[in-house]
């Protein structure tokens, strides 16, 4: 049974992982070690500050709880970009290029939300992957055609290329299978079975072969790339979630890979947390995480709407 508390825990896991990575984002691997929540660094933010990953996730969560569509979600992204809404301090300090461009297309050029994301193969950063997780809860009881429709719609608002759509489809289906009780490896295999017959081009599907390979966990760390490219980030997050047995361990493994630390940690923590919804991060980390009234209200409303209680 998915309780309100389990949904709160899921959001908190992602936000804590994000906040752990923020001070060291873009740092090269093995030039630093993160072992607890710390402040400042890359963006000079206080400890417990979460980034665009969490801000945009909150926008989607609020949209889903309100039964909003792609346009409603984009309107919240505009509020994030222009007014610093959905941020821990009321001020935006981080946003990806593809997301910024899509918001610009929607707001200034009046492109419809589902057409706003670039279709270019070079616009396949992790910016849509990092915010899509709430859809796994919202689509838990939906039939596959409706799930696929929503995943595509809420992906293309910022990332319109088929690779980003497949990544989100695979990720959301995997999270959903875990919420239904499957362990990560089985959930990923189940998700792959669904994706494989969804009509995607074989050439694009082939790029995801590591992510659903059952032996991927034993890949040596030096072969794991931790860039912001969607495939690299997804692989790195999967590798972390497979190789640690606690939320703390998953977060630290991810944050210490270097480069796109916050996003990879957030995705890794989500992949882990979907199968361990009762587990919370260490109390000192939870204590330091910054909360806002807006964020607490969104998580609470979302939890109320999508719990089984
Ligand atoms: Mg970020």
Short mmCIF file of C-alpha atoms and ligand atoms in Angstrom, two decimals:
data_model
loop_
_atom_site.label_atom_id
_atom_site.label_comp_id
_atom_site.label_asym_id
_atom_site.label_seq_id
_atom_site.Cartn_x
_atom_site.Cartn_y
_atom_site.Cartn_z
CA UNK A 1 0.00 0.00 0.00
CA UNK A 2 1.32 3.43 -0.93
CA UNK A 3 0.80 5.68 2.07
CA UNK A 4 1.17 9.44 2.27
CA UNK A 5 4.33 8.98 4.31
CA UNK A 6 5.87 6.76 1.63
CA UNK A 7 5.24 9.43 -1.00
CA UNK A 8 6.74 12.09 1.28
CA UNK A 9 9.79 9.86 1.75
CA UNK A 10 10.16 9.45 -2.01
CA UNK A 11 10.21 13.19 -2.63
CA UNK A 12 12.57 13.79 0.27
CA UNK A 13 15.01 11.14 -0.98
CA UNK A 14 15.28 12.87 -4.36
CA UNK A 15 15.62 16.33 -2.86
CA UNK A 16 18.30 15.27 -0.39
CA UNK A 17 20.28 13.56 -3.15
CA UNK A 18 19.98 16.70 -5.29
CA UNK A 19 21.12 18.91 -2.40
CA UNK A 20 24.10 16.65 -1.69
CA UNK A 21 25.28 17.08 -5.28
CA UNK A 22 24.72 20.82 -5.69
CA UNK A 23 27.98 22.05 -4.04
CA UNK A 24 30.14 19.75 -6.21
CA UNK A 25 28.34 19.86 -9.56
CA UNK A 26 30.80 19.96 -12.50
CA UNK A 27 33.74 18.91 -10.28
CA UNK A 28 35.95 16.20 -11.74
CA UNK A 29 35.76 12.71 -10.26
CA UNK A 30 38.13 11.93 -7.39
CA UNK A 31 39.16 15.54 -6.88
CA UNK A 32 36.86 15.74 -3.82
CA UNK A 33 34.89 13.53 -1.42
CA UNK A 34 31.37 14.25 -0.20
CA UNK A 35 30.40 12.36 2.95
CA UNK A 36 27.60 14.53 4.29
CA UNK A 37 25.37 17.49 3.47
CA UNK A 38 27.54 20.56 2.88
CA UNK A 39 27.01 24.08 1.59
CA UNK A 40 28.52 26.58 -0.86
CA UNK A 41 30.86 25.27 -3.58
CA UNK A 42 29.70 25.43 -7.20
CA UNK A 43 26.71 27.75 -6.73
CA UNK A 44 27.61 29.26 -3.37
CA UNK A 45 24.34 28.09 -1.82
CA UNK A 46 23.78 27.17 1.84
CA UNK A 47 23.71 23.49 2.82
CA UNK A 48 20.43 21.75 2.03
CA UNK A 49 19.74 23.81 -1.12
CA UNK A 50 18.09 21.80 -3.87
CA UNK A 51 18.38 22.71 -7.55
CA UNK A 52 16.38 22.73 -10.78
CA UNK A 53 16.00 18.95 -10.59
CA UNK A 54 13.76 19.31 -7.54
CA UNK A 55 12.19 22.62 -8.57
CA UNK A 56 10.99 21.24 -11.91
CA UNK A 57 9.91 17.97 -10.25
CA UNK A 58 7.76 20.05 -7.88
CA UNK A 59 6.24 21.89 -10.87
CA UNK A 60 5.25 18.57 -12.42
CA UNK A 61 3.97 17.17 -9.12
CA UNK A 62 1.76 20.21 -8.61
CA UNK A 63 0.49 19.97 -12.20
CA UNK A 64 -0.39 16.28 -11.79
CA UNK A 65 -2.15 16.87 -8.48
CA UNK A 66 -4.19 19.61 -10.16
CA UNK A 67 -4.91 17.39 -13.18
CA UNK A 68 -3.15 20.00 -15.28
CA UNK A 69 -1.83 19.52 -18.81
CA UNK A 70 1.45 20.33 -20.55
CA UNK A 71 0.57 24.01 -20.83
CA UNK A 72 -0.18 24.20 -17.10
CA UNK A 73 3.18 22.62 -16.31
CA UNK A 74 5.04 25.01 -18.63
CA UNK A 75 3.32 27.96 -16.99
CA UNK A 76 4.85 26.82 -13.70
CA UNK A 77 8.26 26.52 -15.39
CA UNK A 78 7.87 30.14 -16.50
CA UNK A 79 7.15 31.10 -12.90
CA UNK A 80 10.30 29.22 -11.86
CA UNK A 81 12.48 30.91 -14.48
CA UNK A 82 11.10 34.41 -14.12
CA UNK A 83 10.25 34.66 -10.43
CA UNK A 84 12.30 31.97 -8.69
CA UNK A 85 9.16 30.13 -7.58
CA UNK A 86 9.67 26.49 -6.56
CA UNK A 87 13.20 27.24 -5.31
CA UNK A 88 14.56 26.85 -1.75
CA UNK A 89 15.52 30.53 -1.42
CA UNK A 90 13.17 32.27 -3.87
CA UNK A 91 16.03 32.73 -6.33
CA UNK A 92 16.89 30.57 -9.32
CA UNK A 93 20.55 29.54 -9.48
CA UNK A 94 20.54 26.68 -11.99
CA UNK A 95 18.70 25.76 -15.18
CA UNK A 96 19.61 23.61 -18.19
CA UNK A 97 19.95 25.11 -21.66
CA UNK A 98 17.28 22.95 -23.31
CA UNK A 99 14.79 23.75 -20.56
CA UNK A 100 15.54 27.47 -20.74
CA UNK A 101 15.13 27.45 -24.53
CA UNK A 102 11.83 25.53 -24.30
CA UNK A 103 10.44 27.97 -21.73
CA UNK A 104 11.50 30.82 -24.03
CA UNK A 105 9.73 29.15 -26.99
CA UNK A 106 6.56 28.78 -24.93
CA UNK A 107 6.58 32.18 -23.28
CA UNK A 108 8.03 34.50 -25.92
CA UNK A 109 7.33 32.72 -29.21
CA UNK A 110 3.96 31.32 -28.01
CA UNK A 111 4.84 27.79 -29.15
CA UNK A 112 2.44 25.24 -27.65
CA UNK A 113 3.92 23.43 -24.64
CA UNK A 114 4.15 20.01 -26.30
CA UNK A 115 6.05 21.58 -29.22
CA UNK A 116 8.36 23.72 -27.08
CA UNK A 117 11.20 21.25 -26.49
CA UNK A 118 13.95 20.94 -29.10
CA UNK A 119 13.77 17.91 -31.45
CA UNK A 120 17.52 18.03 -32.06
CA UNK A 121 19.61 14.92 -31.22
CA UNK A 122 22.09 17.27 -29.58
CA UNK A 123 19.39 18.37 -27.09
CA UNK A 124 19.42 15.13 -25.13
CA UNK A 125 20.60 16.28 -21.74
CA UNK A 126 19.05 14.83 -18.60
CA UNK A 127 16.71 17.80 -18.08
CA UNK A 128 13.49 15.87 -18.69
CA UNK A 129 14.63 12.68 -16.94
CA UNK A 130 15.38 14.59 -13.75
CA UNK A 131 11.83 15.89 -13.28
CA UNK A 132 9.56 13.08 -14.53
CA UNK A 133 9.46 10.73 -11.49
CA UNK A 134 6.11 11.93 -10.01
CA UNK A 135 4.41 10.56 -13.12
CA UNK A 136 5.10 7.02 -11.86
CA UNK A 137 2.71 7.67 -8.95
CA UNK A 138 0.15 9.54 -11.04
CA UNK A 139 0.08 6.79 -13.71
CA UNK A 140 0.18 3.85 -11.33
CA UNK A 141 -3.34 2.75 -12.17
CA UNK A 142 -3.43 3.95 -15.78
CA UNK A 143 -3.44 1.60 -18.76
CA UNK A 144 -0.31 1.58 -20.90
CA UNK A 145 -1.61 3.78 -23.77
CA UNK A 146 -2.50 6.53 -21.29
CA UNK A 147 0.85 6.18 -19.50
CA UNK A 148 2.74 6.43 -22.78
CA UNK A 149 0.70 9.46 -23.82
CA UNK A 150 1.39 11.31 -20.57
CA UNK A 151 5.08 10.40 -20.50
CA UNK A 152 5.53 11.69 -24.05
CA UNK A 153 3.52 14.85 -23.39
CA UNK A 154 5.36 15.83 -20.22
CA UNK A 155 8.75 14.99 -21.76
CA UNK A 156 8.39 16.93 -25.00
CA UNK A 157 7.64 20.20 -23.23
CA UNK A 158 11.40 20.58 -22.75
CA UNK A 159 12.99 17.61 -24.58
CA UNK A 160 11.36 16.62 -27.87
CA UNK A 161 13.90 14.15 -29.25
CA UNK A 162 12.89 10.49 -29.29
CA UNK A 163 15.90 9.52 -27.10
CA UNK A 164 14.69 11.67 -24.22
CA UNK A 165 11.18 10.27 -24.67
CA UNK A 166 12.45 6.66 -24.53
CA UNK A 167 14.57 7.48 -21.45
CA UNK A 168 11.57 8.87 -19.60
CA UNK A 169 9.33 6.03 -20.74
CA UNK A 170 11.82 3.44 -19.49
CA UNK A 171 12.43 5.31 -16.23
CA UNK A 172 8.77 5.91 -15.38
CA UNK A 173 7.79 2.34 -16.28
CA UNK A 174 10.64 1.05 -14.11
CA UNK A 175 9.65 3.24 -11.15
CA UNK A 176 6.03 2.18 -11.59
CA UNK A 177 6.96 -1.54 -11.57
CA UNK A 178 8.89 -0.92 -8.35
CA UNK A 179 5.94 0.88 -6.78
CA UNK A 180 3.94 -2.25 -7.63
CA UNK A 181 6.43 -4.30 -5.62
CA UNK A 182 9.20 -5.45 -7.95
CA UNK A 183 12.89 -5.17 -7.07
CA UNK A 184 14.95 -2.87 -9.32
CA UNK A 185 16.45 -5.46 -11.71
CA UNK A 186 13.10 -7.13 -12.31
CA UNK A 187 11.33 -3.79 -12.61
CA UNK A 188 13.82 -2.64 -15.24
CA UNK A 189 13.38 -5.91 -17.18
CA UNK A 190 9.61 -5.47 -17.00
CA UNK A 191 9.90 -1.86 -18.14
CA UNK A 192 12.15 -2.91 -21.02
CA UNK A 193 9.56 -5.47 -22.20
CA UNK A 194 7.02 -2.65 -22.35
CA UNK A 195 9.33 -0.18 -24.13
CA UNK A 196 10.63 -2.68 -26.66
CA UNK A 197 7.21 -3.09 -28.26
CA UNK A 198 6.24 0.60 -28.08
CA UNK A 199 7.25 1.31 -31.68
CA UNK A 200 10.49 3.19 -31.03
CA UNK A 201 13.31 3.07 -33.64
CA UNK A 202 15.68 0.13 -33.04
CA UNK A 203 18.72 2.39 -33.44
CA UNK A 204 17.55 4.52 -30.51
CA UNK A 205 16.51 1.54 -28.37
CA UNK A 206 19.99 0.07 -28.81
CA UNK A 207 21.47 3.02 -26.91
CA UNK A 208 19.71 1.79 -23.75
CA UNK A 209 21.19 -1.70 -23.77
CA UNK A 210 23.46 -1.17 -20.73
CA UNK A 211 20.66 0.18 -18.57
CA UNK A 212 18.59 -3.01 -18.77
CA UNK A 213 21.55 -5.40 -18.92
CA UNK A 214 21.28 -7.61 -15.81
CA UNK A 215 25.08 -7.67 -15.42
CA UNK A 216 25.49 -3.90 -15.66
CA UNK A 217 26.09 -3.56 -11.90
CA UNK A 218 29.54 -5.15 -12.17
CA UNK A 219 30.77 -2.55 -14.66
CA UNK A 220 33.98 -0.99 -13.27
CA UNK A 221 33.55 2.52 -11.91
CA UNK A 222 36.00 3.97 -14.44
CA UNK A 223 33.67 2.87 -17.25
CA UNK A 224 30.71 4.75 -15.79
CA UNK A 225 30.31 8.19 -17.34
CA UNK A 226 28.62 10.82 -15.22
CA UNK A 227 27.97 13.62 -17.70
CA UNK A 228 24.65 15.40 -18.20
CA UNK A 229 23.93 13.44 -21.42
CA UNK A 230 20.72 11.53 -20.79
CA UNK A 231 22.18 8.07 -21.46
CA UNK A 232 25.27 8.71 -19.30
CA UNK A 233 23.17 10.05 -16.42
CA UNK A 234 20.64 7.22 -16.58
CA UNK A 235 23.40 4.57 -16.72
CA UNK A 236 25.30 6.16 -13.84
CA UNK A 237 22.16 6.44 -11.70
CA UNK A 238 21.20 2.84 -12.42
CA UNK A 239 24.72 1.67 -11.58
CA UNK A 240 24.61 3.50 -8.22
CA UNK A 241 21.15 2.19 -7.33
CA UNK A 242 22.27 -1.38 -8.13
CA UNK A 243 25.52 -1.19 -6.18
CA UNK A 244 24.50 0.14 -2.78
CA UNK A 245 22.09 -1.21 -0.19
CA UNK A 246 21.07 1.99 1.61
CA UNK A 247 19.74 5.37 0.52
CA UNK A 248 22.79 6.97 2.12
CA UNK A 249 25.14 4.69 0.17
CA UNK A 250 23.37 5.29 -3.16
CA UNK A 251 23.50 9.07 -2.70
CA UNK A 252 27.18 9.17 -1.77
CA UNK A 253 28.23 6.80 -4.56
CA UNK A 254 26.43 9.03 -7.07
CA UNK A 255 27.57 12.39 -5.71
CA UNK A 256 31.19 11.25 -5.76
CA UNK A 257 31.12 10.28 -9.45
CA UNK A 258 31.71 13.93 -10.41
CA UNK A 259 30.27 16.13 -13.20
CA UNK A 260 26.44 16.11 -13.09
CA UNK A 261 26.42 15.11 -9.44
CA UNK A 262 23.07 16.50 -8.30
CA UNK A 263 20.98 15.11 -11.13
CA UNK A 264 22.61 11.68 -11.15
CA UNK A 265 22.21 11.44 -7.39
CA UNK A 266 18.57 12.50 -7.60
CA UNK A 267 17.76 9.89 -10.26
CA UNK A 268 19.75 7.20 -8.43
CA UNK A 269 17.99 8.02 -5.16
CA UNK A 270 14.60 7.86 -6.91
CA UNK A 271 15.41 4.46 -8.45
CA UNK A 272 16.40 3.20 -5.03
CA UNK A 273 13.62 4.88 -3.06
CA UNK A 274 10.84 3.51 -5.28
CA UNK A 275 11.75 0.08 -3.93
CA UNK A 276 12.39 1.25 -0.35
CA UNK A 277 9.60 3.68 0.37
CA UNK A 278 9.85 3.25 4.14
CA UNK A 279 13.51 4.22 4.28
CA UNK A 280 14.58 7.76 5.12
CA UNK A 281 17.93 9.48 4.69
CA UNK A 282 20.18 9.90 7.75
CA UNK A 283 18.60 12.35 10.25
CA UNK A 284 21.43 14.94 10.00
CA UNK A 285 20.78 15.21 6.25
CA UNK A 286 17.03 15.43 6.73
CA UNK A 287 17.52 18.14 9.31
CA UNK A 288 19.66 20.28 6.97
CA UNK A 289 17.40 19.95 3.90
CA UNK A 290 15.74 23.31 3.22
CA UNK A 291 11.94 23.29 3.19
CA UNK A 292 9.60 25.96 1.89
CA UNK A 293 5.88 26.34 2.48
CA UNK A 294 5.24 25.98 -1.23
CA UNK A 295 7.27 22.76 -1.49
CA UNK A 296 5.65 21.25 1.61
CA UNK A 297 2.19 22.11 0.32
CA UNK A 298 2.90 20.54 -3.10
CA UNK A 299 4.28 17.32 -1.63
CA UNK A 300 1.40 17.09 0.85
CA UNK A 301 -1.27 17.67 -1.80
CA UNK A 302 0.40 15.23 -4.17
CA UNK A 303 0.70 12.59 -1.42
CA UNK A 304 -2.95 13.01 -0.48
CA UNK A 305 -4.07 12.70 -4.06
CA UNK A 306 -2.00 9.67 -5.06
CA UNK A 307 -1.82 7.59 -1.86
CA UNK A 308 -3.93 4.47 -1.30
CA UNK A 309 -5.17 5.59 2.14
MG1 LIG B 1 20.56 20.61 -10.85
#
